[in-house]
Coordinates of C-alpha atoms in Angstrom, one line a residue:
Chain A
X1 CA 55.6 3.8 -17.6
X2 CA 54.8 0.5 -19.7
X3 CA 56.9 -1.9 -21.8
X4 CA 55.1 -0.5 -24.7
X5 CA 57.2 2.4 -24.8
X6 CA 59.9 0.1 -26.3
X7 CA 59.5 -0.8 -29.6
X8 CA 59.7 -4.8 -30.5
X9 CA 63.6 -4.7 -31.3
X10 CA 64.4 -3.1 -27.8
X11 CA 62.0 -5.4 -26.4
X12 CA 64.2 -8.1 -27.9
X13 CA 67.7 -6.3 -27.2
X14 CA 67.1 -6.1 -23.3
X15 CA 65.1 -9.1 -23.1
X16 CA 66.8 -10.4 -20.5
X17 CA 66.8 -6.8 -18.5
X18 CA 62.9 -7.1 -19.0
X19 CA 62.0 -9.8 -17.6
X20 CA 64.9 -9.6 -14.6
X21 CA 63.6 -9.1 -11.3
X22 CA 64.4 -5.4 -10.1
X23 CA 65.0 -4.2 -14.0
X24 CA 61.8 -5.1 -15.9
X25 CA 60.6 -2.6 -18.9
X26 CA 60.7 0.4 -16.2
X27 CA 64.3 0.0 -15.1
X28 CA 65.3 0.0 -19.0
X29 CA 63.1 3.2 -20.1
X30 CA 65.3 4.3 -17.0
X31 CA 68.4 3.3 -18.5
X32 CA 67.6 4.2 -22.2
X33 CA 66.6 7.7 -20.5
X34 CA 70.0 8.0 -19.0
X35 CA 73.0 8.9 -19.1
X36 CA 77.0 8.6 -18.3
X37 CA 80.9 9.9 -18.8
X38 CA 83.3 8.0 -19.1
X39 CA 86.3 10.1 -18.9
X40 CA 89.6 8.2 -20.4
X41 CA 88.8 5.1 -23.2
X42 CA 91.9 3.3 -22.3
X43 CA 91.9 -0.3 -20.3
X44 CA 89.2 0.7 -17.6
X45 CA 87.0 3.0 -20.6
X46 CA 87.0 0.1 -22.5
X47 CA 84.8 -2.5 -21.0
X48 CA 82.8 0.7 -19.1
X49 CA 82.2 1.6 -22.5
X50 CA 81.0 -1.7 -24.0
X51 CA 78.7 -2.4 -20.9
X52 CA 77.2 0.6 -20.1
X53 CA 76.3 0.5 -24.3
X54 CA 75.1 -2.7 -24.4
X55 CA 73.1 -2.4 -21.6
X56 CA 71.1 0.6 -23.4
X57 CA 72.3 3.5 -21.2
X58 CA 70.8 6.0 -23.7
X59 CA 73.9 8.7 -23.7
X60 CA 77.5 8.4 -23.5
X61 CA 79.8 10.7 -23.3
X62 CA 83.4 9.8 -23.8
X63 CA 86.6 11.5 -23.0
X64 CA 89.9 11.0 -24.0
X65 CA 92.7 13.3 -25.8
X66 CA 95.0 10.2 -26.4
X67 CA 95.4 8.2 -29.8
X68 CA 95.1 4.1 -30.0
X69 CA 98.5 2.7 -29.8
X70 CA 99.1 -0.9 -30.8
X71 CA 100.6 -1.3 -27.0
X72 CA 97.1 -0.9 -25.6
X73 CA 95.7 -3.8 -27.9
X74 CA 96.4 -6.2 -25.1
X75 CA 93.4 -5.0 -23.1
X76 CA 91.6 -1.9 -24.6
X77 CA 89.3 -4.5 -26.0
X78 CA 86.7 -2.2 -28.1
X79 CA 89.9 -0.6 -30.0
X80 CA 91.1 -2.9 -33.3
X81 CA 94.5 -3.1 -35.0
X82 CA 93.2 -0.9 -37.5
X83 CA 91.9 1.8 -35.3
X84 CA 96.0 2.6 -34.4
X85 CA 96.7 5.8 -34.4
X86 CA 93.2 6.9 -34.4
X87 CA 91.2 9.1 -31.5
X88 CA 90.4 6.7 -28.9
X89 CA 87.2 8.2 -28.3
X90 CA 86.3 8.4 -32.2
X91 CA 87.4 5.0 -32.4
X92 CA 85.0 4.6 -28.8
X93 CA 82.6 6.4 -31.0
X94 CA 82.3 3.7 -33.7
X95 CA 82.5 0.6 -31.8
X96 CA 79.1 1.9 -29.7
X97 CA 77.3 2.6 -33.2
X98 CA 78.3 -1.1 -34.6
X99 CA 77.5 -2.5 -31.0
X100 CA 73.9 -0.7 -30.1
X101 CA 72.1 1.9 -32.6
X102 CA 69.8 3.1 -29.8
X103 CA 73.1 4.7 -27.7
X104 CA 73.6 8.8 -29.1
X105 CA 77.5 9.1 -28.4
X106 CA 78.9 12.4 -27.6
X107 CA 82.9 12.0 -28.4
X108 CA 85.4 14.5 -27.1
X109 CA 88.6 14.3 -28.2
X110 CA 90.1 16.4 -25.4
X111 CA 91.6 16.6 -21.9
X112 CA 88.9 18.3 -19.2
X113 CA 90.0 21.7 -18.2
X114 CA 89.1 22.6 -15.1
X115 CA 87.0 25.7 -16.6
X116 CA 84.9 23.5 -18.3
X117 CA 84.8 20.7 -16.0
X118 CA 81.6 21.7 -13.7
X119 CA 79.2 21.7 -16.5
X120 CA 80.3 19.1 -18.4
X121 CA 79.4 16.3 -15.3
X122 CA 76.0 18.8 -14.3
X123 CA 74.9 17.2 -17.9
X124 CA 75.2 13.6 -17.2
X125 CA 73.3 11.4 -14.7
X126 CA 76.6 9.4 -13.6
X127 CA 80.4 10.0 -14.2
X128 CA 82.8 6.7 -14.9
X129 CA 86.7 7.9 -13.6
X130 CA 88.4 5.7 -15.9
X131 CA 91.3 8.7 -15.8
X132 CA 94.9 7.5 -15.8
X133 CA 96.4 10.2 -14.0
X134 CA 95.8 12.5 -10.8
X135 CA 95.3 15.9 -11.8
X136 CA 92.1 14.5 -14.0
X137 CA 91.2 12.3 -11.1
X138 CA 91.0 15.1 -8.7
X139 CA 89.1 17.4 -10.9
X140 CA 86.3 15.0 -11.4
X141 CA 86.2 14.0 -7.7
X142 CA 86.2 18.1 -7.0
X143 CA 83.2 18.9 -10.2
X144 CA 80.9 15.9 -8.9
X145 CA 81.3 17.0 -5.5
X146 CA 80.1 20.7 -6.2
X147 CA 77.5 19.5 -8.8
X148 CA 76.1 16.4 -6.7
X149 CA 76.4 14.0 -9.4
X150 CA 77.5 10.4 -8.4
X151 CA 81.0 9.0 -9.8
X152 CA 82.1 5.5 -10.0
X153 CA 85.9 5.5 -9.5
X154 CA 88.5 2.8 -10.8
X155 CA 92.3 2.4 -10.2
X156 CA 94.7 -0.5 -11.7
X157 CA 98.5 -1.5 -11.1
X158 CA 100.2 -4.4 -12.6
X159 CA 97.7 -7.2 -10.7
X160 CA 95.7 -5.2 -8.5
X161 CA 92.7 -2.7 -9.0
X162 CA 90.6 0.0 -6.4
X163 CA 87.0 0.1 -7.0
X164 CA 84.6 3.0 -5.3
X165 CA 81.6 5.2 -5.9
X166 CA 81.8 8.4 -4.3
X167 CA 78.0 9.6 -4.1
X168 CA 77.1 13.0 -3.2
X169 CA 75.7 12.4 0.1
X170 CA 78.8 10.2 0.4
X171 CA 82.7 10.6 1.6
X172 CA 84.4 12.0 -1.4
X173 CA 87.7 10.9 -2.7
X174 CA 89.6 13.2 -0.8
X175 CA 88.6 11.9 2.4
X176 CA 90.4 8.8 1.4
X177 CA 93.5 10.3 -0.4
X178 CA 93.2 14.5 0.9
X179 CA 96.1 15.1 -2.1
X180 CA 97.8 13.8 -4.8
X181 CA 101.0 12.4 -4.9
X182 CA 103.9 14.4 -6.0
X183 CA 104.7 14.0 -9.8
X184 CA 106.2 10.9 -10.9
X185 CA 106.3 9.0 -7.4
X186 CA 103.1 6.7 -8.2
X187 CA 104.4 4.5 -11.1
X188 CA 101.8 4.1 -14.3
X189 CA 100.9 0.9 -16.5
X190 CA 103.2 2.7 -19.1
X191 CA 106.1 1.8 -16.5
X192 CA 105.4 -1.2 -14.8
X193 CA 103.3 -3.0 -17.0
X194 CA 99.6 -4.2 -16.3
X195 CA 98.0 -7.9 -16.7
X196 CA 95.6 -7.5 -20.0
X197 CA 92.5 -8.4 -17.9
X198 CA 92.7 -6.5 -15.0
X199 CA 90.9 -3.4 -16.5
X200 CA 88.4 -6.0 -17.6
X201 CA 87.7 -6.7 -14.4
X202 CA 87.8 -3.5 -12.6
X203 CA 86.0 -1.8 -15.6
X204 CA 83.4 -4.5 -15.4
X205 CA 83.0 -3.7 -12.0
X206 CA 82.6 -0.1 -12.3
X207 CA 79.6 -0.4 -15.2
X208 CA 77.9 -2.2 -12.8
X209 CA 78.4 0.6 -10.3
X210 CA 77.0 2.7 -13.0
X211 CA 74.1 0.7 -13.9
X212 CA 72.7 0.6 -10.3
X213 CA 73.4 4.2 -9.8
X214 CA 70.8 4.4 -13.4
X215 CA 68.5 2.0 -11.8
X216 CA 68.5 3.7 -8.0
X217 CA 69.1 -0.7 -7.2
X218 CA 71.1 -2.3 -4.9
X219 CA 74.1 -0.6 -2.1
X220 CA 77.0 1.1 -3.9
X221 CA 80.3 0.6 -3.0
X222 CA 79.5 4.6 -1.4
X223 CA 81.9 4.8 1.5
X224 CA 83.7 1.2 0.8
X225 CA 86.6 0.9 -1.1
X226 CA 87.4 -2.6 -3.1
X227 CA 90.6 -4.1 -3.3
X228 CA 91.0 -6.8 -5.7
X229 CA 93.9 -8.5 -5.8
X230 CA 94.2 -10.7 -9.8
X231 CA 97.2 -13.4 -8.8
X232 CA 95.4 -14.2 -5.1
X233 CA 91.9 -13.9 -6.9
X234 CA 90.9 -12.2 -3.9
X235 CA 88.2 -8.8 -2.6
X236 CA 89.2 -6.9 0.3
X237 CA 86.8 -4.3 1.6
X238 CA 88.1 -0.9 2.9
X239 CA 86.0 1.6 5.0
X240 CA 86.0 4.7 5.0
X241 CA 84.7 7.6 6.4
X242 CA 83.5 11.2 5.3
X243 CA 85.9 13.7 6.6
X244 CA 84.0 16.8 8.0
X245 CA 87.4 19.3 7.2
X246 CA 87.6 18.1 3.6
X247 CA 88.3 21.0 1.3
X248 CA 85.6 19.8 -1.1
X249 CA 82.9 17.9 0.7
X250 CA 83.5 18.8 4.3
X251 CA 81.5 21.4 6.3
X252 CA 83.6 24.4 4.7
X253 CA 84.1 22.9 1.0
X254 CA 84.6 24.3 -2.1
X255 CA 82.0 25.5 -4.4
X256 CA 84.2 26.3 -7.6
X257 CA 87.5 24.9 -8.7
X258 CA 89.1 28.1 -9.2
X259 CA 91.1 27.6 -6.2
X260 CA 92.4 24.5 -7.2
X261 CA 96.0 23.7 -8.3
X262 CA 95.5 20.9 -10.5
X263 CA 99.1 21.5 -12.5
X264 CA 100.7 20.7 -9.1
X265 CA 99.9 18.5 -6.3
X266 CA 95.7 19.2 -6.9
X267 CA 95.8 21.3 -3.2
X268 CA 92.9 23.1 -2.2
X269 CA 93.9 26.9 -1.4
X270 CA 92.3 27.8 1.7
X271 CA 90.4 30.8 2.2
Chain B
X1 CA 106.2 1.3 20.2
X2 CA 104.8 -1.5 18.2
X3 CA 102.1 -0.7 15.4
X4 CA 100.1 -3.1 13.9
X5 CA 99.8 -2.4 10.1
X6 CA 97.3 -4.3 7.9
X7 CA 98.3 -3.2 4.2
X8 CA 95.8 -4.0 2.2
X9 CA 96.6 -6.4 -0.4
X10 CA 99.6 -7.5 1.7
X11 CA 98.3 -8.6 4.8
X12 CA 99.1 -7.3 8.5
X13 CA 102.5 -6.9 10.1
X14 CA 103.7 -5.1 13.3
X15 CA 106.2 -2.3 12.8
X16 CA 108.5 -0.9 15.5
X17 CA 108.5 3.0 15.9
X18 CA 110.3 5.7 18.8
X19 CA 107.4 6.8 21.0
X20 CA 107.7 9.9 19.2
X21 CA 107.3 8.7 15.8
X22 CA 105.0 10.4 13.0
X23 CA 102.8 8.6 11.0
X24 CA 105.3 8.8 7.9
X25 CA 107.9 7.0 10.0
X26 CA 105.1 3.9 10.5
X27 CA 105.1 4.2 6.5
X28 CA 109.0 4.1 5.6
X29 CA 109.4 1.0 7.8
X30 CA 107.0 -0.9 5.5
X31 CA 109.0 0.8 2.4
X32 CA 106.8 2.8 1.1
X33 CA 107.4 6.9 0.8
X34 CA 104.3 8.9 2.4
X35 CA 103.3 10.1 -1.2
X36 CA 102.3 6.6 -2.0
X37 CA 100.1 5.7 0.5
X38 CA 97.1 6.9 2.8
X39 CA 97.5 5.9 6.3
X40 CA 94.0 5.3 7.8
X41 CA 93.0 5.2 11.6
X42 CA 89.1 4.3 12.1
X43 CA 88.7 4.4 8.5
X44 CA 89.4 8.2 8.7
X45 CA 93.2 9.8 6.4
X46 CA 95.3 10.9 9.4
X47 CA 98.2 13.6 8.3
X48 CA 101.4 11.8 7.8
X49 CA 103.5 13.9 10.3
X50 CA 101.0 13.9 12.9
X51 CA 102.6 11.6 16.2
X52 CA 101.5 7.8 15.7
X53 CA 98.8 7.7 18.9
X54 CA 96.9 4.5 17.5
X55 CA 98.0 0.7 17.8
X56 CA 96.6 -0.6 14.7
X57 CA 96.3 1.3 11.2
X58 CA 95.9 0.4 7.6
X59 CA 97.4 1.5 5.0
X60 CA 96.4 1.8 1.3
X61 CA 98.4 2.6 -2.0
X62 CA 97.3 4.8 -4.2
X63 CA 97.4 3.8 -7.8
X64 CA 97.3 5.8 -11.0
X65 CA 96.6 3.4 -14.0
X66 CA 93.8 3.7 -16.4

């Protein structure tokens, strides 16, 4: 592979990527050859979204079934006043094509159905869970699992934000949380309010996640869960461990969802 | 028996349990139901009604926000 497989303009756009230690023109071709879902373009999508663009991941694929409200203005940052009441991810859509022509954008304006969910991850070299509920959550931990495809996890509430990747050679989700709460007893941003930056931060985090899964560089946070903490402006790092009875990655998991209940508590029927 | 409980995000604290207590009971006396949280022994999930037979554990929230 050579740098003069870019053409002059993406040898100007990723300048700084080319001549970067550990990057150079082969770790672009890499990232212009890859490719990522972002599932949910809400606070954590957002800057996911906008970095993983910018930096010339090649194909994105963004999920979201929800509509920009002007209450998400005050941190959905690559949503505008005038894109309220439009498809987030057409309005996801647009910003990427203003931001970087070289990115192809595959929008879905839907919610993942479990069905469906399998082969929709098997066609993407790296998931983003910017998800804002459980039974989503779940799924993708479960599909990723079973497909082997690497998924960089994010969480926020009101000042705080959990940061993961769960890779397939990795503990999975599930061996950190085994099931979701019960309906309605983890409060949402809708409910408590979040700090406008905190998905910047935590999104951030998770596109650079992303891009190292792309490039095969650095240690993943695979097995490490971060804590960050806005008002103390402080990182704590959480271990954990592979669990060899988890229903999905443990010695006996799962190889389909069909035995999942994701309308209730996202249990794993056993055999 | 006393537990010691780091919470991450809110530092360590020791709890007071009956020698018969379940891992839930470690969680209510920080105030926090069992569906909130993951209690972790050895950085390994250990069932919330399984009898409390480690000194220290920590304890993460789960969060939901997007």
């Amino acid at each position: 592979m050579s740098d003069l497989s870019l053409d002059a303009t993406q040898l100007d756009r990723y300048s700084r990527h080319i001549i970067l230690d550990d990057v150079g023109p082969e770790g672009q071709k890499r990232l212009l050859e890859g490719s990522a879902l972002v599932v949910g373009a809400g606070g954590l999508g957002a800057p996911v979204i906008q970095y993983l663009a910018a930096a010339g991941v090649g194909r994105l694929g963004i999920v979201d079934d929800d509509v920009v409200e002007r209450s998400n203005l005050q941190r959905q940052v690559i949503h505008r006043d005038a894109d309220v009441g439009r498809p987030k991810a057409e309005s996801a859509e647009e910003f990427v094509a203003d931001l970087n022509p070289d990115i192809e954008v595959e929008a879905m304006e839907r919610r993942i159905a479990p069905e469906e969910a399998r082969n929709l991850v098997a066609d993407y070299d790296v998931v983003v869970d910017c998800t804002d509920n459980f039974p989503t959550r779940y799924m993708l931990n479960d599909a990723c699992q079973i497909e082997g495809v690497p998924l960089c996890h994010g969480a926020i509430y009101k000042f705080e934000g959990q940061i993961t990747t769960l890779s397939p050679d990795g503990p999975c989700y599930r061996c950190l949380f085994p099931e979701a709460p019960e309906p309605g007893t983890v409060p949402d941003c809708a409910t408590t309010g979040v700090l406008g930056v905190l998905p910047g931060t935590v999104g951030c985090l998770q596109a650079t996640e992303a891009v190292k899964v792309l490039l095969g560089l650095g240690e993943t946070l695979t097995g490490r869960l971060l804590f960050y903490d806005a008002r103390e402006l402080s990182f704590e790092t959480v271990p954990y461990q592979r669990n060899p009875d988890c229903p999905v990655c443990g010695d006996d998991g799962i190889d389909d969802l069909a035995g999942v209940d994701y309308d209730g508590g996202c249990g794993v029927a056993s055999d | 028996m006393e537990v010691t409980v780091e919470l991450v995000g809110e530092g360590e604290r020791t709890v007071s349990v009956p020698a018969d207590a379940d891992y839930a009971a470690v969680v209510r006396e920080l105030g926090y139901s069992p569906h909130e949280v993951t209690v972790l022994v050895d950085g390994s999930p250990v069932p919330e009604d399984a009898p409390v037979d480690a000194d220290h554990v920590r304890v993460l929230r789960l969060i939901a926000g997007g």
